């Protein structure tokens, strides 16, 4: 499958906190697809960015005493910096606070309005701020809680503008049925189709209960409203190409591939195509939804505080090893539990053993027997069947990648490595050399070189730097011309001059403590313990109490201002008034859980928690034995 234009997108990430491994996963898959498309010679445009408006961002900024734009700037930068550190090859990083985006969204709103797809009406519903979504009574869990994230919803009654989603029901169903692979994987597509067949209600697309958003176009003349964050956000995929402003990049539309997490598939597979139909724009070719990374079976998310920091993992285990692991470990579309043990096992068995050893054995043999010069003339004489197997595998790979079966794609490449590794053991070239059968030994090395060359090309979108090194060690270059020749035409490499390299995939010998029990038992036991990783996700710090006062409307709570060093002063609401007076705490030190999600306690924001012990005699704060600098780490 060759595309002249290849446009692909990630979701744009909310700026209510720092990026985690889930975001890295989406972005790394997209980066892989973009690199593959470029390697094939497609004119590729890869978009990512940040989603910065809406009540959720407004509230999280307020909780930190910042204005929304400041908070968005700070966090958007964290995403961009991480992607730059990771060498993500995006062509544009869009921010929904960009002026062109705002103008594009207003132009789209205007077009929908002119077309009669927007009308004004009254709306009452159960709103989940965290998901920025309304739910019907029957969708709520226990009459109150959000069915998606489990948080309490609140009843919101507003005069809103509505989008005629119901009008597009039939066109959407036709699109799903006429385009087999418009939503991937297919199991997810079936869920979407069922949902739409159940009937679509018009969608409320403006809000008046907060201000942090894009205003309606001037000539609609209603400045009480801001545009619903999902309409604003989804439109980024076309405003990034200049929709409504300078439209020169609109030639990239429709997108070839839009990668999203399964949590936001409904928005992308139902609302988004309906908006596009309203704008008379063609629909994307594929929307692909991946599963979640979990910790102990729970979705990893900022709000649950159980996130794994991708930078820390990449620094500790190697960025490209980490990229490989993410794509190989879990079938696309399914959930996967993240563990360092699994990552290390993959690095050691797949990368160090299967791939790394093949390379070092190939170089070692060619050096010892042939002074690093390998000729391929007898390859097909001795390895016709092996080459046929390799050709067969090569041919099945692209459909696997385009079908988003990244784990299967890699599995097949590893079968190819297996052919070469097995051939080394069967042929035993060291014996052939002793027997004077040099041509056979040479042909065996030629087979290895060819397998490595194909693997290097096919793996370069996932491990670009390492694969450049593999390629140069076997004397060729990763480029479109070689991709065409070796992968599409399945031609062998011409003769090769190899060079020595240091081990590209060293084994990782880190010992991850595990209870010395049978696996099954260990699994049962696991629930009793938290891992050391988990423990260190809780930031414990020494703080110094600067101010303390009784909380109004409560006999139990005190409100403290606690210094955590480096200018980090927190407001902490603590239920300790039965044991401490406000005055007695000022100037003393306390131990603080510093990375708890800020929460409102009796109407007052609390940005941390104090450690205390309680028994029948009452409550005692846990404090350092001798004074420590404010902000000192505990643990
Ligand atoms: O939803 N595992 O932004 P977001 C795997 N702004 N992927 C995960 C994940 C996890 N535990 N958690 C998040 C939004 N992701 C909207 C999108 S698009 C027009 C607007 C990934 O910051 C996954 O791809 O909550 C998810 O869809 C994406 O991060 C969005 O994260």
PDB file of N, CA, C and O in Angstrom, residues 579-617:
ATOM      1  N   UNK A 579      -6.240  17.480  68.261  1.00  0.00           N
ATOM      2  CA  UNK A 579      -4.975  17.234  68.957  1.00  0.00           C
ATOM      3  C   UNK A 579      -4.016  18.426  68.947  1.00  0.00           C
ATOM      4  O   UNK A 579      -3.070  18.465  69.729  1.00  0.00           O
ATOM      5  N   UNK A 580      -4.193  19.366  68.019  1.00  0.00           N
ATOM      6  CA  UNK A 580      -3.260  20.492  67.909  1.00  0.00           C
ATOM      7  C   UNK A 580      -4.023  21.806  67.751  1.00  0.00           C
ATOM      8  O   UNK A 580      -5.017  21.849  67.027  1.00  0.00           O
ATOM      9  N   UNK A 581      -3.487  22.879  68.387  1.00  0.00           N
ATOM     10  CA  UNK A 581      -4.056  24.193  68.105  1.00  0.00           C
ATOM     11  C   UNK A 581      -3.279  24.788  66.938  1.00  0.00           C
ATOM     12  O   UNK A 581      -2.115  24.405  66.705  1.00  0.00           O
ATOM     13  N   UNK A 582      -3.898  25.727  66.242  1.00  0.00           N
ATOM     14  CA  UNK A 582      -3.242  26.353  65.090  1.00  0.00           C
ATOM     15  C   UNK A 582      -1.915  26.978  65.533  1.00  0.00           C
ATOM     16  O   UNK A 582      -0.865  26.761  64.912  1.00  0.00           O
ATOM     17  N   UNK A 583      -1.973  27.724  66.636  1.00  0.00           N
ATOM     18  CA  UNK A 583      -0.802  28.470  67.100  1.00  0.00           C
ATOM     19  C   UNK A 583       0.387  27.541  67.382  1.00  0.00           C
ATOM     20  O   UNK A 583       1.530  27.858  67.036  1.00  0.00           O
ATOM     21  N   UNK A 584       0.099  26.348  67.964  1.00  0.00           N
ATOM     22  CA  UNK A 584       1.197  25.453  68.374  1.00  0.00           C
ATOM     23  C   UNK A 584       1.948  24.866  67.177  1.00  0.00           C
ATOM     24  O   UNK A 584       3.041  24.345  67.315  1.00  0.00           O
ATOM     25  N   UNK A 585       1.353  24.960  66.001  1.00  0.00           N
ATOM     26  CA  UNK A 585       2.000  24.329  64.835  1.00  0.00           C
ATOM     27  C   UNK A 585       2.953  25.262  64.098  1.00  0.00           C
ATOM     28  O   UNK A 585       3.873  24.803  63.412  1.00  0.00           O
ATOM     29  N   UNK A 586       2.715  26.570  64.259  1.00  0.00           N
ATOM     30  CA  UNK A 586       3.500  27.517  63.449  1.00  0.00           C
ATOM     31  C   UNK A 586       4.988  27.361  63.765  1.00  0.00           C
ATOM     32  O   UNK A 586       5.383  27.329  64.933  1.00  0.00           O
ATOM     33  N   UNK A 587       5.798  27.213  62.749  1.00  0.00           N
ATOM     34  CA  UNK A 587       7.245  27.069  62.903  1.00  0.00           C
ATOM     35  C   UNK A 587       7.694  25.629  63.104  1.00  0.00           C
ATOM     36  O   UNK A 587       8.887  25.343  63.088  1.00  0.00           O
ATOM     37  N   UNK A 588       6.756  24.713  63.262  1.00  0.00           N
ATOM     38  CA  UNK A 588       7.177  23.312  63.453  1.00  0.00           C
ATOM     39  C   UNK A 588       7.248  22.607  62.095  1.00  0.00           C
ATOM     40  O   UNK A 588       6.767  23.127  61.093  1.00  0.00           O
ATOM     41  N   UNK A 589       7.834  21.401  62.123  1.00  0.00           N
ATOM     42  CA  UNK A 589       7.954  20.664  60.865  1.00  0.00           C
ATOM     43  C   UNK A 589       6.978  19.490  60.813  1.00  0.00           C
ATOM     44  O   UNK A 589       6.615  18.918  61.847  1.00  0.00           O
ATOM     45  N   UNK A 590       6.582  19.175  59.589  1.00  0.00           N
ATOM     46  CA  UNK A 590       5.624  18.093  59.374  1.00  0.00           C
ATOM     47  C   UNK A 590       6.088  17.257  58.177  1.00  0.00           C
ATOM     48  O   UNK A 590       6.965  17.692  57.422  1.00  0.00           O
ATOM     49  N   UNK A 591       5.514  16.065  58.047  1.00  0.00           N
ATOM     50  CA  UNK A 591       5.807  15.241  56.867  1.00  0.00           C
ATOM     51  C   UNK A 591       4.590  15.292  55.946  1.00  0.00           C
ATOM     52  O   UNK A 591       3.461  15.075  56.396  1.00  0.00           O
ATOM     53  N   UNK A 592       4.856  15.578  54.643  1.00  0.00           N
ATOM     54  CA  UNK A 592       3.754  15.880  53.728  1.00  0.00           C
ATOM     55  C   UNK A 592       3.761  14.913  52.536  1.00  0.00           C
ATOM     56  O   UNK A 592       4.822  14.626  51.974  1.00  0.00           O
ATOM     57  N   UNK A 593       2.568  14.422  52.169  1.00  0.00           N
ATOM     58  CA  UNK A 593       2.434  13.717  50.887  1.00  0.00           C
ATOM     59  C   UNK A 593       2.282  14.824  49.844  1.00  0.00           C
ATOM     60  O   UNK A 593       1.274  15.536  49.823  1.00  0.00           O
ATOM     61  N   UNK A 594       3.321  14.994  49.014  1.00  0.00           N
ATOM     62  CA  UNK A 594       3.389  16.209  48.192  1.00  0.00           C
ATOM     63  C   UNK A 594       2.750  16.067  46.823  1.00  0.00           C
ATOM     64  O   UNK A 594       2.485  17.054  46.161  1.00  0.00           O
ATOM     65  N   UNK A 595       2.498  14.852  46.354  1.00  0.00           N
ATOM     66  CA  UNK A 595       1.936  14.751  44.994  1.00  0.00           C
ATOM     67  C   UNK A 595       0.519  14.181  44.966  1.00  0.00           C
ATOM     68  O   UNK A 595       0.130  13.508  44.023  1.00  0.00           O
ATOM     69  N   UNK A 596      -0.225  14.473  46.035  1.00  0.00           N
ATOM     70  CA  UNK A 596      -1.648  14.116  45.998  1.00  0.00           C
ATOM     71  C   UNK A 596      -2.365  15.087  45.085  1.00  0.00           C
ATOM     72  O   UNK A 596      -2.019  16.273  45.042  1.00  0.00           O
ATOM     73  N   UNK A 597      -3.377  14.600  44.395  1.00  0.00           N
ATOM     74  CA  UNK A 597      -4.174  15.495  43.549  1.00  0.00           C
ATOM     75  C   UNK A 597      -4.869  16.508  44.459  1.00  0.00           C
ATOM     76  O   UNK A 597      -5.477  16.106  45.457  1.00  0.00           O
ATOM     77  N   UNK A 598      -4.782  17.820  44.154  1.00  0.00           N
ATOM     78  CA  UNK A 598      -5.470  18.794  45.000  1.00  0.00           C
ATOM     79  C   UNK A 598      -6.964  18.464  45.104  1.00  0.00           C
ATOM     80  O   UNK A 598      -7.566  18.000  44.146  1.00  0.00           O
ATOM     81  N   UNK A 599      -7.515  18.656  46.282  1.00  0.00           N
ATOM     82  CA  UNK A 599      -8.932  18.328  46.471  1.00  0.00           C
ATOM     83  C   UNK A 599      -9.577  19.409  47.324  1.00  0.00           C
ATOM     84  O   UNK A 599      -8.887  20.126  48.066  1.00  0.00           O
ATOM     85  N   UNK A 600     -10.904  19.552  47.194  1.00  0.00           N
ATOM     86  CA  UNK A 600     -11.610  20.535  48.013  1.00  0.00           C
ATOM     87  C   UNK A 600     -12.101  19.844  49.277  1.00  0.00           C
ATOM     88  O   UNK A 600     -12.781  18.814  49.191  1.00  0.00           O
ATOM     89  N   UNK A 601     -11.750  20.375  50.457  1.00  0.00           N
ATOM     90  CA  UNK A 601     -12.266  19.816  51.702  1.00  0.00           C
ATOM     91  C   UNK A 601     -13.092  20.912  52.368  1.00  0.00           C
ATOM     92  O   UNK A 601     -12.570  21.993  52.651  1.00  0.00           O
ATOM     93  N   UNK A 602     -14.349  20.659  52.562  1.00  0.00           N
ATOM     94  CA  UNK A 602     -15.303  21.660  53.083  1.00  0.00           C
ATOM     95  C   UNK A 602     -15.137  22.987  52.338  1.00  0.00           C
ATOM     96  O   UNK A 602     -15.042  24.053  52.946  1.00  0.00           O
ATOM     97  N   UNK A 603     -15.049  22.914  51.054  1.00  0.00           N
ATOM     98  CA  UNK A 603     -14.998  24.126  50.239  1.00  0.00           C
ATOM     99  C   UNK A 603     -13.619  24.771  50.162  1.00  0.00           C
ATOM    100  O   UNK A 603     -13.441  25.800  49.518  1.00  0.00           O
ATOM    101  N   UNK A 604     -12.594  24.193  50.811  1.00  0.00           N
ATOM    102  CA  UNK A 604     -11.258  24.810  50.771  1.00  0.00           C
ATOM    103  C   UNK A 604     -10.308  23.857  50.035  1.00  0.00           C
ATOM    104  O   UNK A 604     -10.298  22.650  50.284  1.00  0.00           O
ATOM    105  N   UNK A 605      -9.491  24.432  49.114  1.00  0.00           N
ATOM    106  CA  UNK A 605      -8.552  23.586  48.365  1.00  0.00           C
ATOM    107  C   UNK A 605      -7.414  23.106  49.270  1.00  0.00           C
ATOM    108  O   UNK A 605      -6.822  23.902  50.000  1.00  0.00           O
ATOM    109  N   UNK A 606      -7.129  21.816  49.199  1.00  0.00           N
ATOM    110  CA  UNK A 606      -6.011  21.273  49.951  1.00  0.00           C
ATOM    111  C   UNK A 606      -5.031  20.659  48.973  1.00  0.00           C
ATOM    112  O   UNK A 606      -5.404  19.875  48.107  1.00  0.00           O
ATOM    113  N   UNK A 607      -3.743  21.029  49.135  1.00  0.00           N
ATOM    114  CA  UNK A 607      -2.753  20.601  48.137  1.00  0.00           C
ATOM    115  C   UNK A 607      -1.734  19.624  48.715  1.00  0.00           C
ATOM    116  O   UNK A 607      -0.562  19.642  48.345  1.00  0.00           O
ATOM    117  N   UNK A 608      -2.167  18.794  49.638  1.00  0.00           N
ATOM    118  CA  UNK A 608      -1.253  17.809  50.210  1.00  0.00           C
ATOM    119  C   UNK A 608      -1.884  17.205  51.441  1.00  0.00           C
ATOM    120  O   UNK A 608      -3.010  17.559  51.823  1.00  0.00           O
ATOM    121  N   UNK A 609      -1.159  16.282  52.066  1.00  0.00           N
ATOM    122  CA  UNK A 609      -1.702  15.621  53.256  1.00  0.00           C
ATOM    123  C   UNK A 609      -0.571  15.444  54.265  1.00  0.00           C
ATOM    124  O   UNK A 609       0.575  15.218  53.877  1.00  0.00           O
ATOM    125  N   UNK A 610      -0.887  15.591  55.556  1.00  0.00           N
ATOM    126  CA  UNK A 610       0.138  15.403  56.585  1.00  0.00           C
ATOM    127  C   UNK A 610       0.137  13.946  57.032  1.00  0.00           C
ATOM    128  O   UNK A 610      -0.907  13.299  57.081  1.00  0.00           O
ATOM    129  N   UNK A 611       1.303  13.434  57.399  1.00  0.00           N
ATOM    130  CA  UNK A 611       1.369  12.085  57.946  1.00  0.00           C
ATOM    131  C   UNK A 611       1.153  12.156  59.455  1.00  0.00           C
ATOM    132  O   UNK A 611       1.722  13.019  60.138  1.00  0.00           O
ATOM    133  N   UNK A 612       0.328  11.264  59.970  1.00  0.00           N
ATOM    134  CA  UNK A 612       0.048  11.242  61.408  1.00  0.00           C
ATOM    135  C   UNK A 612      -0.271   9.815  61.811  1.00  0.00           C
ATOM    136  O   UNK A 612      -0.651   8.993  60.982  1.00  0.00           O
ATOM    137  N   UNK A 613      -0.084   9.524  63.085  1.00  0.00           N
ATOM    138  CA  UNK A 613      -0.447   8.191  63.598  1.00  0.00           C
ATOM    139  C   UNK A 613      -1.559   8.376  64.614  1.00  0.00           C
ATOM    140  O   UNK A 613      -1.604   9.389  65.324  1.00  0.00           O
ATOM    141  N   UNK A 614      -2.475   7.412  64.667  1.00  0.00           N
ATOM    142  CA  UNK A 614      -3.617   7.567  65.560  1.00  0.00           C
ATOM    143  C   UNK A 614      -3.826   6.282  66.346  1.00  0.00           C
ATOM    144  O   UNK A 614      -3.713   5.185  65.793  1.00  0.00           O
ATOM    145  N   UNK A 615      -4.063   6.428  67.638  1.00  0.00           N
ATOM    146  CA  UNK A 615      -4.490   5.263  68.426  1.00  0.00           C
ATOM    147  C   UNK A 615      -5.539   5.743  69.428  1.00  0.00           C
ATOM    148  O   UNK A 615      -6.020   6.882  69.320  1.00  0.00           O
ATOM    149  N   UNK A 616      -5.823   4.914  70.445  1.00  0.00           N
ATOM    150  CA  UNK A 616      -6.898   5.269  71.381  1.00  0.00           C
ATOM    151  C   UNK A 616      -6.585   6.570  72.117  1.00  0.00           C
ATOM    152  O   UNK A 616      -7.488   7.288  72.578  1.00  0.00           O
ATOM    153  N   UNK A 617      -5.308   6.922  72.250  1.00  0.00           N
ATOM    154  CA  UNK A 617      -4.945   8.152  72.975  1.00  0.00           C
ATOM    155  C   UNK A 617      -4.975   9.394  72.092  1.00  0.00           C
ATOM    156  O   UNK A 617      -4.598  10.478  72.525  1.00  0.00           O
TER     157      UNK A 617
END
